[in-house]
Amino acid sequence: MIPAIFHEGFTFRGSLGPVLVGHSGFADYVRWVTSSLDHYTSDILEMIEEGNRVSAKLRFHGIHRRPLFGRAPTGRHVWWYGMPIFTFEDGKVRDLWVLGDIHGLISRIDGIAHEQPEFRAASTGADPSTASSNPGIDEDAPAHRLWSNCRSAGTTARNGAGGHAFAICPTHPAVFHA
């Protein structure tokens, strides 16, 4: 499936690892992520298309089952936000760049995800200690929960006149250009 979606020499820069070039390295990365996080899932929260680029705000999550960032498996459901930018050329992905909130992921692995930030906005007097302490995943938001695992139906989301359609599977992450 990867060769049908990505150019042979495409580049991938993910928050969890180094810059990779080509199908083989990307396939290894996907296997590593999905074996480290059982039931690995990506929820599309927002999507933007402009020209030959598609970007999205995603929430990645799964059950922590293998060592990650030097932390032993916890069995916790962990999550983090991320933003991929897909660049298309001739109907296939030429480049995929992802920036993710690794600090948030590590905090959740360590079980301190509800720690309040030190920052306090002087202009508003907002006290971080009074902010909501549960920024968790809204499991009841079906519009944002596009799939639950790889066996789910091939849910797609379309955005923009360019026809970029996304279908992402935890075992076979894919971006289809319609």
Short mmCIF file of N, CA and C in Angstrom, two decimals:
data_model
loop_
_atom_site.label_atom_id
_atom_site.label_comp_id
_atom_site.label_asym_id
_atom_site.label_seq_id
_atom_site.Cartn_x
_atom_site.Cartn_y
_atom_site.Cartn_z
N MET A 1 0.82 -1.19 0.00
CA MET A 1 0.00 0.00 0.00
C MET A 1 0.87 1.26 0.00
N ILE A 2 1.99 1.25 0.70
CA ILE A 2 2.84 2.44 0.79
C ILE A 2 3.32 2.90 -0.59
N PRO A 3 3.78 2.00 -1.49
CA PRO A 3 4.22 2.46 -2.81
C PRO A 3 3.12 3.11 -3.64
N ALA A 4 1.88 2.74 -3.40
CA ALA A 4 0.77 3.33 -4.15
C ALA A 4 0.46 4.75 -3.70
N ILE A 5 0.92 5.11 -2.51
CA ILE A 5 0.55 6.39 -1.92
C ILE A 5 1.73 7.37 -1.87
N PHE A 6 2.93 6.83 -1.64
CA PHE A 6 4.13 7.66 -1.45
C PHE A 6 5.12 7.43 -2.58
N HIS A 7 5.77 8.51 -3.04
CA HIS A 7 6.86 8.40 -4.01
C HIS A 7 7.97 7.54 -3.42
N GLU A 8 8.72 6.87 -4.27
CA GLU A 8 9.80 5.98 -3.81
C GLU A 8 10.78 6.71 -2.88
N GLY A 9 11.20 7.89 -3.25
CA GLY A 9 12.19 8.62 -2.44
C GLY A 9 11.58 9.69 -1.57
N PHE A 10 10.32 9.51 -1.15
CA PHE A 10 9.68 10.56 -0.35
C PHE A 10 10.40 10.71 0.98
N THR A 11 10.27 11.90 1.56
CA THR A 11 10.90 12.16 2.86
C THR A 11 9.84 12.21 3.94
N PHE A 12 10.22 11.71 5.10
CA PHE A 12 9.33 11.68 6.26
C PHE A 12 10.11 12.15 7.47
N ARG A 13 9.57 13.14 8.14
CA ARG A 13 10.15 13.63 9.39
C ARG A 13 9.05 13.54 10.43
N GLY A 14 9.18 12.59 11.35
CA GLY A 14 8.19 12.42 12.41
C GLY A 14 8.75 12.88 13.74
N SER A 15 7.89 13.29 14.62
CA SER A 15 8.31 13.78 15.94
C SER A 15 8.95 12.70 16.79
N LEU A 16 8.64 11.45 16.52
CA LEU A 16 9.14 10.36 17.34
C LEU A 16 10.44 9.76 16.83
N GLY A 17 10.99 10.28 15.75
CA GLY A 17 12.21 9.70 15.22
C GLY A 17 12.91 10.60 14.24
N PRO A 18 13.92 10.05 13.55
CA PRO A 18 14.75 10.82 12.62
C PRO A 18 14.06 11.05 11.28
N VAL A 19 14.72 11.81 10.40
CA VAL A 19 14.25 11.99 9.04
C VAL A 19 14.52 10.70 8.28
N LEU A 20 13.51 10.21 7.59
CA LEU A 20 13.62 8.97 6.82
C LEU A 20 13.36 9.27 5.36
N VAL A 21 13.97 8.47 4.48
CA VAL A 21 13.76 8.61 3.05
C VAL A 21 13.36 7.25 2.50
N GLY A 22 12.24 7.22 1.80
CA GLY A 22 11.82 6.00 1.11
C GLY A 22 10.83 5.14 1.87
N HIS A 23 10.34 4.14 1.15
CA HIS A 23 9.29 3.26 1.65
C HIS A 23 9.73 2.39 2.82
N SER A 24 10.89 1.79 2.74
CA SER A 24 11.33 0.83 3.74
C SER A 24 11.47 1.45 5.13
N GLY A 25 12.13 2.59 5.21
CA GLY A 25 12.31 3.25 6.50
C GLY A 25 10.99 3.68 7.11
N PHE A 26 10.08 4.16 6.27
CA PHE A 26 8.77 4.58 6.75
C PHE A 26 7.97 3.37 7.25
N ALA A 27 8.02 2.27 6.53
CA ALA A 27 7.32 1.05 6.96
C ALA A 27 7.87 0.58 8.31
N ASP A 28 9.18 0.64 8.50
CA ASP A 28 9.78 0.26 9.79
C ASP A 28 9.28 1.18 10.90
N TYR A 29 9.19 2.47 10.63
CA TYR A 29 8.70 3.45 11.62
C TYR A 29 7.26 3.14 12.01
N VAL A 30 6.42 2.88 11.02
CA VAL A 30 5.02 2.56 11.29
C VAL A 30 4.92 1.30 12.15
N ARG A 31 5.71 0.28 11.83
CA ARG A 31 5.70 -0.95 12.64
C ARG A 31 6.14 -0.67 14.07
N TRP A 32 7.16 0.18 14.24
CA TRP A 32 7.65 0.51 15.58
C TRP A 32 6.57 1.22 16.40
N VAL A 33 5.92 2.23 15.79
CA VAL A 33 4.88 2.97 16.51
C VAL A 33 3.72 2.05 16.87
N THR A 34 3.25 1.27 15.91
CA THR A 34 2.07 0.43 16.17
C THR A 34 2.38 -0.73 17.11
N SER A 35 3.64 -1.13 17.21
CA SER A 35 3.97 -2.18 18.19
C SER A 35 4.22 -1.58 19.58
N SER A 36 4.60 -0.32 19.64
CA SER A 36 4.81 0.35 20.92
C SER A 36 3.50 0.77 21.57
N LEU A 37 2.51 1.07 20.74
CA LEU A 37 1.22 1.56 21.22
C LEU A 37 0.10 0.69 20.66
N ASP A 38 -0.40 -0.24 21.47
CA ASP A 38 -1.53 -1.07 21.05
C ASP A 38 -2.71 -0.19 20.70
N HIS A 39 -3.48 -0.62 19.72
CA HIS A 39 -4.68 0.10 19.28
C HIS A 39 -4.34 1.53 18.87
N TYR A 40 -3.13 1.72 18.32
CA TYR A 40 -2.71 3.05 17.87
C TYR A 40 -3.74 3.62 16.90
N THR A 41 -4.12 4.85 17.14
CA THR A 41 -5.15 5.51 16.35
C THR A 41 -4.78 6.98 16.17
N SER A 42 -5.18 7.52 15.05
CA SER A 42 -5.02 8.95 14.77
C SER A 42 -6.40 9.53 14.51
N ASP A 43 -6.78 10.53 15.29
CA ASP A 43 -8.06 11.19 15.10
C ASP A 43 -7.84 12.52 14.39
N ILE A 44 -8.54 12.74 13.28
CA ILE A 44 -8.44 14.00 12.57
C ILE A 44 -9.39 14.99 13.24
N LEU A 45 -8.83 16.06 13.80
CA LEU A 45 -9.63 17.08 14.47
C LEU A 45 -9.96 18.24 13.55
N GLU A 46 -9.02 18.60 12.69
CA GLU A 46 -9.22 19.66 11.70
C GLU A 46 -8.34 19.34 10.50
N MET A 47 -8.74 19.84 9.32
CA MET A 47 -7.95 19.61 8.12
C MET A 47 -7.98 20.85 7.24
N ILE A 48 -6.84 21.15 6.62
CA ILE A 48 -6.71 22.31 5.74
C ILE A 48 -6.03 21.85 4.46
N GLU A 49 -6.53 22.32 3.33
CA GLU A 49 -5.91 22.01 2.05
C GLU A 49 -5.60 23.31 1.34
N GLU A 50 -4.39 23.40 0.81
CA GLU A 50 -4.00 24.57 0.02
C GLU A 50 -3.04 24.11 -1.06
N GLY A 51 -3.46 24.24 -2.29
CA GLY A 51 -2.62 23.81 -3.40
C GLY A 51 -2.29 22.34 -3.31
N ASN A 52 -1.00 22.02 -3.33
CA ASN A 52 -0.58 20.62 -3.28
C ASN A 52 -0.24 20.16 -1.86
N ARG A 53 -0.71 20.92 -0.86
CA ARG A 53 -0.42 20.56 0.54
C ARG A 53 -1.71 20.36 1.32
N VAL A 54 -1.64 19.39 2.22
CA VAL A 54 -2.74 19.14 3.15
C VAL A 54 -2.13 19.07 4.54
N SER A 55 -2.76 19.74 5.47
CA SER A 55 -2.30 19.74 6.85
C SER A 55 -3.50 19.42 7.73
N ALA A 56 -3.21 18.94 8.92
CA ALA A 56 -4.30 18.59 9.84
C ALA A 56 -3.84 18.73 11.27
N LYS A 57 -4.81 18.92 12.16
CA LYS A 57 -4.56 18.83 13.59
C LYS A 57 -5.05 17.44 13.99
N LEU A 58 -4.14 16.63 14.51
CA LEU A 58 -4.46 15.24 14.86
C LEU A 58 -4.25 14.98 16.34
N ARG A 59 -4.92 13.97 16.81
CA ARG A 59 -4.68 13.44 18.15
C ARG A 59 -4.30 11.98 17.94
N PHE A 60 -3.07 11.63 18.33
CA PHE A 60 -2.56 10.27 18.22
C PHE A 60 -2.72 9.61 19.59
N HIS A 61 -3.07 8.34 19.63
CA HIS A 61 -3.17 7.68 20.93
C HIS A 61 -3.13 6.17 20.81
N GLY A 62 -2.85 5.53 21.94
CA GLY A 62 -2.80 4.08 22.03
C GLY A 62 -2.41 3.66 23.44
N ILE A 63 -2.33 2.35 23.64
CA ILE A 63 -1.96 1.77 24.93
C ILE A 63 -0.45 1.53 24.93
N HIS A 64 0.25 2.13 25.88
CA HIS A 64 1.72 2.06 25.97
C HIS A 64 2.15 0.65 26.37
N ARG A 65 2.67 -0.14 25.38
CA ARG A 65 3.02 -1.55 25.60
C ARG A 65 4.50 -1.87 25.48
N ARG A 66 5.31 -0.97 24.93
CA ARG A 66 6.75 -1.21 24.78
C ARG A 66 7.50 0.03 25.23
N PRO A 67 8.79 -0.12 25.55
CA PRO A 67 9.56 1.06 25.99
C PRO A 67 9.48 2.18 24.96
N LEU A 68 9.32 3.40 25.48
CA LEU A 68 9.20 4.59 24.64
C LEU A 68 9.83 5.75 25.38
N PHE A 69 10.75 6.45 24.75
CA PHE A 69 11.49 7.56 25.37
C PHE A 69 12.12 7.14 26.69
N GLY A 70 12.65 5.92 26.74
CA GLY A 70 13.32 5.43 27.92
C GLY A 70 12.40 5.06 29.07
N ARG A 71 11.10 5.08 28.81
CA ARG A 71 10.14 4.73 29.85
C ARG A 71 9.63 3.31 29.62
N ALA A 72 9.60 2.52 30.68
CA ALA A 72 9.09 1.16 30.61
C ALA A 72 7.60 1.19 30.28
N PRO A 73 7.09 0.12 29.67
CA PRO A 73 5.66 0.08 29.35
C PRO A 73 4.81 0.30 30.60
N THR A 74 3.76 1.09 30.47
CA THR A 74 2.90 1.42 31.61
C THR A 74 1.51 0.80 31.50
N GLY A 75 1.10 0.42 30.30
CA GLY A 75 -0.25 -0.06 30.09
C GLY A 75 -1.28 1.07 30.07
N ARG A 76 -0.80 2.31 30.15
CA ARG A 76 -1.70 3.48 30.14
C ARG A 76 -2.14 3.83 28.72
N HIS A 77 -3.34 4.35 28.63
CA HIS A 77 -3.80 4.94 27.39
C HIS A 77 -3.16 6.33 27.33
N VAL A 78 -2.27 6.55 26.37
CA VAL A 78 -1.55 7.82 26.25
C VAL A 78 -1.91 8.48 24.92
N TRP A 79 -1.79 9.79 24.89
CA TRP A 79 -2.12 10.53 23.68
C TRP A 79 -1.30 11.79 23.59
N TRP A 80 -1.26 12.34 22.37
CA TRP A 80 -0.61 13.61 22.13
C TRP A 80 -1.19 14.21 20.85
N TYR A 81 -1.04 15.52 20.74
CA TYR A 81 -1.49 16.23 19.54
C TYR A 81 -0.33 16.34 18.56
N GLY A 82 -0.66 16.39 17.30
CA GLY A 82 0.36 16.56 16.28
C GLY A 82 -0.21 17.23 15.05
N MET A 83 0.70 17.70 14.21
CA MET A 83 0.30 18.36 12.97
C MET A 83 1.16 17.86 11.82
N PRO A 84 0.57 17.07 10.93
CA PRO A 84 1.30 16.66 9.73
C PRO A 84 1.08 17.65 8.59
N ILE A 85 2.08 17.75 7.74
CA ILE A 85 1.95 18.50 6.49
C ILE A 85 2.33 17.53 5.38
N PHE A 86 1.37 17.19 4.54
CA PHE A 86 1.59 16.31 3.39
C PHE A 86 1.79 17.19 2.16
N THR A 87 2.86 16.91 1.41
CA THR A 87 3.07 17.61 0.14
C THR A 87 2.93 16.59 -0.98
N PHE A 88 2.01 16.87 -1.91
CA PHE A 88 1.73 15.96 -3.02
C PHE A 88 2.44 16.39 -4.28
N GLU A 89 2.83 15.39 -5.08
CA GLU A 89 3.40 15.63 -6.40
C GLU A 89 2.95 14.49 -7.29
N ASP A 90 2.32 14.82 -8.41
CA ASP A 90 1.84 13.80 -9.35
C ASP A 90 0.95 12.75 -8.68
N GLY A 91 0.09 13.19 -7.77
CA GLY A 91 -0.88 12.30 -7.15
C GLY A 91 -0.38 11.45 -6.01
N LYS A 92 0.90 11.62 -5.63
CA LYS A 92 1.45 10.86 -4.50
C LYS A 92 2.12 11.81 -3.52
N VAL A 93 2.31 11.31 -2.31
CA VAL A 93 2.97 12.11 -1.28
C VAL A 93 4.47 12.15 -1.57
N ARG A 94 5.01 13.37 -1.68
CA ARG A 94 6.45 13.57 -1.89
C ARG A 94 7.16 13.81 -0.56
N ASP A 95 6.45 14.46 0.40
CA ASP A 95 7.05 14.79 1.68
C ASP A 95 5.97 14.75 2.76
N LEU A 96 6.33 14.22 3.91
CA LEU A 96 5.44 14.21 5.07
C LEU A 96 6.25 14.69 6.26
N TRP A 97 5.81 15.80 6.82
CA TRP A 97 6.49 16.44 7.95
C TRP A 97 5.50 16.49 9.09
N VAL A 98 5.90 15.98 10.26
CA VAL A 98 4.99 15.93 11.41
C VAL A 98 5.65 16.56 12.62
N LEU A 99 4.92 17.45 13.27
CA LEU A 99 5.36 18.04 14.52
C LEU A 99 4.37 17.60 15.59
N GLY A 100 4.86 16.99 16.65
CA GLY A 100 3.97 16.50 17.70
C GLY A 100 4.38 16.99 19.07
N ASP A 101 3.41 17.00 19.97
CA ASP A 101 3.63 17.42 21.36
C ASP A 101 4.24 16.28 22.16
N ILE A 102 5.53 16.08 21.97
CA ILE A 102 6.23 14.98 22.64
C ILE A 102 6.27 15.20 24.15
N HIS A 103 6.40 16.44 24.59
CA HIS A 103 6.38 16.74 26.03
C HIS A 103 5.07 16.25 26.65
N GLY A 104 3.95 16.50 25.96
CA GLY A 104 2.66 16.03 26.45
C GLY A 104 2.59 14.52 26.50
N LEU A 105 3.13 13.85 25.49
CA LEU A 105 3.14 12.38 25.47
C LEU A 105 3.96 11.83 26.63
N ILE A 106 5.16 12.37 26.83
CA ILE A 106 6.02 11.89 27.92
C ILE A 106 5.36 12.14 29.26
N SER A 107 4.71 13.29 29.43
CA SER A 107 4.00 13.57 30.69
C SER A 107 2.91 12.55 30.93
N ARG A 108 2.20 12.17 29.89
CA ARG A 108 1.13 11.19 30.06
C ARG A 108 1.70 9.81 30.35
N ILE A 109 2.81 9.46 29.72
CA ILE A 109 3.46 8.19 30.02
C ILE A 109 3.88 8.16 31.49
N ASP A 110 4.42 9.30 31.96
CA ASP A 110 4.88 9.40 33.35
C ASP A 110 3.73 9.58 34.34
N GLY A 111 2.51 9.73 33.85
CA GLY A 111 1.35 9.86 34.72
C GLY A 111 1.19 11.24 35.34
N ILE A 112 1.77 12.27 34.71
CA ILE A 112 1.65 13.63 35.27
C ILE A 112 1.01 14.58 34.26
N ALA A 113 0.11 14.06 33.44
CA ALA A 113 -0.49 14.85 32.37
C ALA A 113 -1.35 16.00 32.87
N HIS A 114 -1.79 15.96 34.11
CA HIS A 114 -2.69 17.00 34.59
C HIS A 114 -1.97 18.11 35.34
N GLU A 115 -0.65 18.08 35.27
CA GLU A 115 0.13 19.13 35.92
C GLU A 115 -0.18 20.47 35.25
N GLN A 116 -0.41 21.49 36.03
CA GLN A 116 -0.76 22.81 35.50
C GLN A 116 0.49 23.56 35.03
N PRO A 117 0.35 24.34 33.98
CA PRO A 117 1.50 25.11 33.49
C PRO A 117 1.90 26.21 34.46
N GLU A 118 3.16 26.59 34.38
CA GLU A 118 3.66 27.67 35.23
C GLU A 118 3.22 29.04 34.73
N PHE A 119 2.88 29.14 33.47
CA PHE A 119 2.53 30.41 32.86
C PHE A 119 1.19 30.93 33.39
N ARG A 120 1.15 32.21 33.66
CA ARG A 120 -0.10 32.88 34.04
C ARG A 120 -0.18 34.15 33.19
N ALA A 121 -1.28 34.29 32.47
CA ALA A 121 -1.44 35.46 31.61
C ALA A 121 -1.68 36.69 32.46
N ALA A 122 -0.75 37.64 32.43
CA ALA A 122 -0.85 38.86 33.23
C ALA A 122 -2.05 39.70 32.81
N SER A 123 -2.33 39.71 31.52
CA SER A 123 -3.42 40.55 31.03
C SER A 123 -4.80 40.07 31.47
N THR A 124 -4.94 38.77 31.70
CA THR A 124 -6.25 38.25 32.08
C THR A 124 -6.31 37.86 33.55
N GLY A 125 -5.15 37.73 34.17
CA GLY A 125 -5.12 37.27 35.56
C GLY A 125 -5.51 35.82 35.68
N ALA A 126 -5.54 35.11 34.55
CA ALA A 126 -5.95 33.71 34.57
C ALA A 126 -5.04 32.90 35.46
N ASP A 127 -5.63 32.13 36.31
CA ASP A 127 -4.88 31.28 37.23
C ASP A 127 -4.91 29.86 36.69
N PRO A 128 -3.74 29.32 36.25
CA PRO A 128 -3.72 27.98 35.69
C PRO A 128 -4.28 26.92 36.64
N SER A 129 -4.22 27.16 37.93
CA SER A 129 -4.71 26.15 38.87
C SER A 129 -6.22 26.02 38.84
N THR A 130 -6.91 27.01 38.24
CA THR A 130 -8.37 26.92 38.14
C THR A 130 -8.81 26.40 36.78
N ALA A 131 -7.85 26.17 35.88
CA ALA A 131 -8.19 25.66 34.56
C ALA A 131 -8.63 24.21 34.66
N SER A 132 -9.34 23.77 33.65
CA SER A 132 -9.78 22.37 33.62
C SER A 132 -8.57 21.47 33.72
N SER A 133 -8.65 20.46 34.55
CA SER A 133 -7.53 19.55 34.73
C SER A 133 -7.68 18.32 33.87
N ASN A 134 -8.71 18.25 33.03
CA ASN A 134 -8.90 17.07 32.20
C ASN A 134 -9.07 17.45 30.73
N PRO A 135 -7.93 17.63 30.03
CA PRO A 135 -8.02 17.94 28.61
C PRO A 135 -8.12 16.65 27.80
N GLY A 136 -8.69 15.60 28.38
CA GLY A 136 -8.68 14.27 27.78
C GLY A 136 -9.46 14.15 26.49
N ILE A 137 -9.43 12.98 25.96
CA ILE A 137 -10.08 12.69 24.71
C ILE A 137 -11.57 12.56 24.92
N ASP A 138 -12.35 13.22 24.10
CA ASP A 138 -13.80 13.14 24.16
C ASP A 138 -14.25 11.93 23.35
N GLU A 139 -14.37 10.81 24.03
CA GLU A 139 -14.73 9.56 23.37
C GLU A 139 -16.14 9.61 22.79
N ASP A 140 -16.96 10.57 23.19
CA ASP A 140 -18.33 10.68 22.72
C ASP A 140 -18.48 11.63 21.54
N ALA A 141 -17.38 12.04 20.94
CA ALA A 141 -17.44 12.97 19.82
C ALA A 141 -17.23 12.20 18.52
N PRO A 142 -18.30 11.58 17.97
CA PRO A 142 -18.14 10.73 16.79
C PRO A 142 -17.63 11.48 15.57
N ALA A 143 -17.90 12.77 15.47
CA ALA A 143 -17.40 13.51 14.31
C ALA A 143 -15.89 13.60 14.33
N HIS A 144 -15.30 13.53 15.50
CA HIS A 144 -13.85 13.61 15.61
C HIS A 144 -13.21 12.25 15.77
N ARG A 145 -14.00 11.26 16.06
CA ARG A 145 -13.47 9.90 16.22
C ARG A 145 -13.75 9.16 14.92
N LEU A 146 -12.81 9.19 13.96
CA LEU A 146 -13.07 8.68 12.63
C LEU A 146 -12.89 7.17 12.51
N TRP A 147 -12.22 6.56 13.45
CA TRP A 147 -12.04 5.12 13.44
C TRP A 147 -11.58 4.68 14.81
N SER A 148 -11.75 3.41 15.11
CA SER A 148 -11.31 2.93 16.42
C SER A 148 -10.14 1.98 16.29
N ASN A 149 -10.03 1.27 15.18
CA ASN A 149 -8.86 0.43 14.93
C ASN A 149 -8.83 0.05 13.46
N CYS A 150 -7.84 -0.71 13.07
CA CYS A 150 -7.64 -1.01 11.66
C CYS A 150 -8.79 -1.79 11.06
N ARG A 151 -9.53 -2.52 11.87
CA ARG A 151 -10.63 -3.31 11.36
C ARG A 151 -11.89 -2.50 11.12
N SER A 152 -11.85 -1.23 11.51
CA SER A 152 -13.04 -0.40 11.30
C SER A 152 -13.21 -0.11 9.82
N ALA A 153 -14.39 0.35 9.47
CA ALA A 153 -14.66 0.69 8.07
C ALA A 153 -13.72 1.78 7.60
N GLY A 154 -13.44 1.81 6.33
CA GLY A 154 -12.51 2.80 5.77
C GLY A 154 -13.12 4.19 5.74
N THR A 155 -13.15 4.85 6.85
CA THR A 155 -13.71 6.19 6.94
C THR A 155 -12.80 7.18 6.24
N THR A 156 -13.39 8.06 5.45
CA THR A 156 -12.59 9.08 4.79
C THR A 156 -13.16 10.45 5.11
N ALA A 157 -12.33 11.44 5.01
CA ALA A 157 -12.75 12.83 5.20
C ALA A 157 -12.25 13.60 4.00
N ARG A 158 -13.07 14.45 3.43
CA ARG A 158 -12.67 15.26 2.28
C ARG A 158 -12.64 16.72 2.69
N ASN A 159 -11.74 17.44 2.08
CA ASN A 159 -11.64 18.87 2.37
C ASN A 159 -11.10 19.58 1.15
N GLY A 160 -11.74 20.65 0.76
CA GLY A 160 -11.23 21.49 -0.31
C GLY A 160 -11.55 20.98 -1.70
N ALA A 161 -11.38 21.84 -2.66
CA ALA A 161 -11.71 21.52 -4.04
C ALA A 161 -10.67 20.64 -4.70
N GLY A 162 -9.50 20.52 -4.11
CA GLY A 162 -8.43 19.72 -4.71
C GLY A 162 -8.67 18.23 -4.62
N GLY A 163 -9.62 17.78 -3.81
CA GLY A 163 -9.98 16.38 -3.75
C GLY A 163 -9.05 15.51 -2.94
N HIS A 164 -8.25 16.06 -2.05
CA HIS A 164 -7.41 15.23 -1.20
C HIS A 164 -8.32 14.52 -0.22
N ALA A 165 -8.30 13.20 -0.23
CA ALA A 165 -9.11 12.43 0.70
C ALA A 165 -8.18 11.68 1.64
N PHE A 166 -8.49 11.70 2.92
CA PHE A 166 -7.67 11.03 3.90
C PHE A 166 -8.35 9.77 4.38
N ALA A 167 -7.62 8.68 4.43
CA ALA A 167 -8.08 7.46 5.07
C ALA A 167 -6.88 6.93 5.82
N ILE A 168 -6.91 6.98 7.12
CA ILE A 168 -5.74 6.59 7.90
C ILE A 168 -6.10 5.39 8.76
N CYS A 169 -5.28 4.38 8.67
CA CYS A 169 -5.48 3.14 9.41
C CYS A 169 -4.31 2.98 10.36
N PRO A 170 -4.52 2.54 11.60
CA PRO A 170 -3.41 2.42 12.54
C PRO A 170 -2.31 1.47 12.07
N THR A 171 -2.66 0.44 11.32
CA THR A 171 -1.65 -0.51 10.85
C THR A 171 -1.06 -0.10 9.51
N HIS A 172 -1.85 0.57 8.69
CA HIS A 172 -1.42 0.98 7.37
C HIS A 172 -1.73 2.45 7.15
N PRO A 173 -1.02 3.38 7.81
CA PRO A 173 -1.31 4.79 7.62
C PRO A 173 -1.25 5.14 6.14
N ALA A 174 -2.26 5.83 5.69
CA ALA A 174 -2.32 6.11 4.26
C ALA A 174 -3.00 7.44 4.02
N VAL A 175 -2.55 8.12 3.01
CA VAL A 175 -3.21 9.33 2.55
C VAL A 175 -3.49 9.12 1.08
N PHE A 176 -4.74 9.20 0.70
CA PHE A 176 -5.12 8.99 -0.68
C PHE A 176 -5.42 10.32 -1.34
N HIS A 177 -4.90 10.49 -2.52
CA HIS A 177 -5.20 11.69 -3.31
C HIS A 177 -6.27 11.27 -4.31
N ALA A 178 -7.46 11.81 -4.16
CA ALA A 178 -8.58 11.40 -5.02
C ALA A 178 -8.46 12.01 -6.40
#
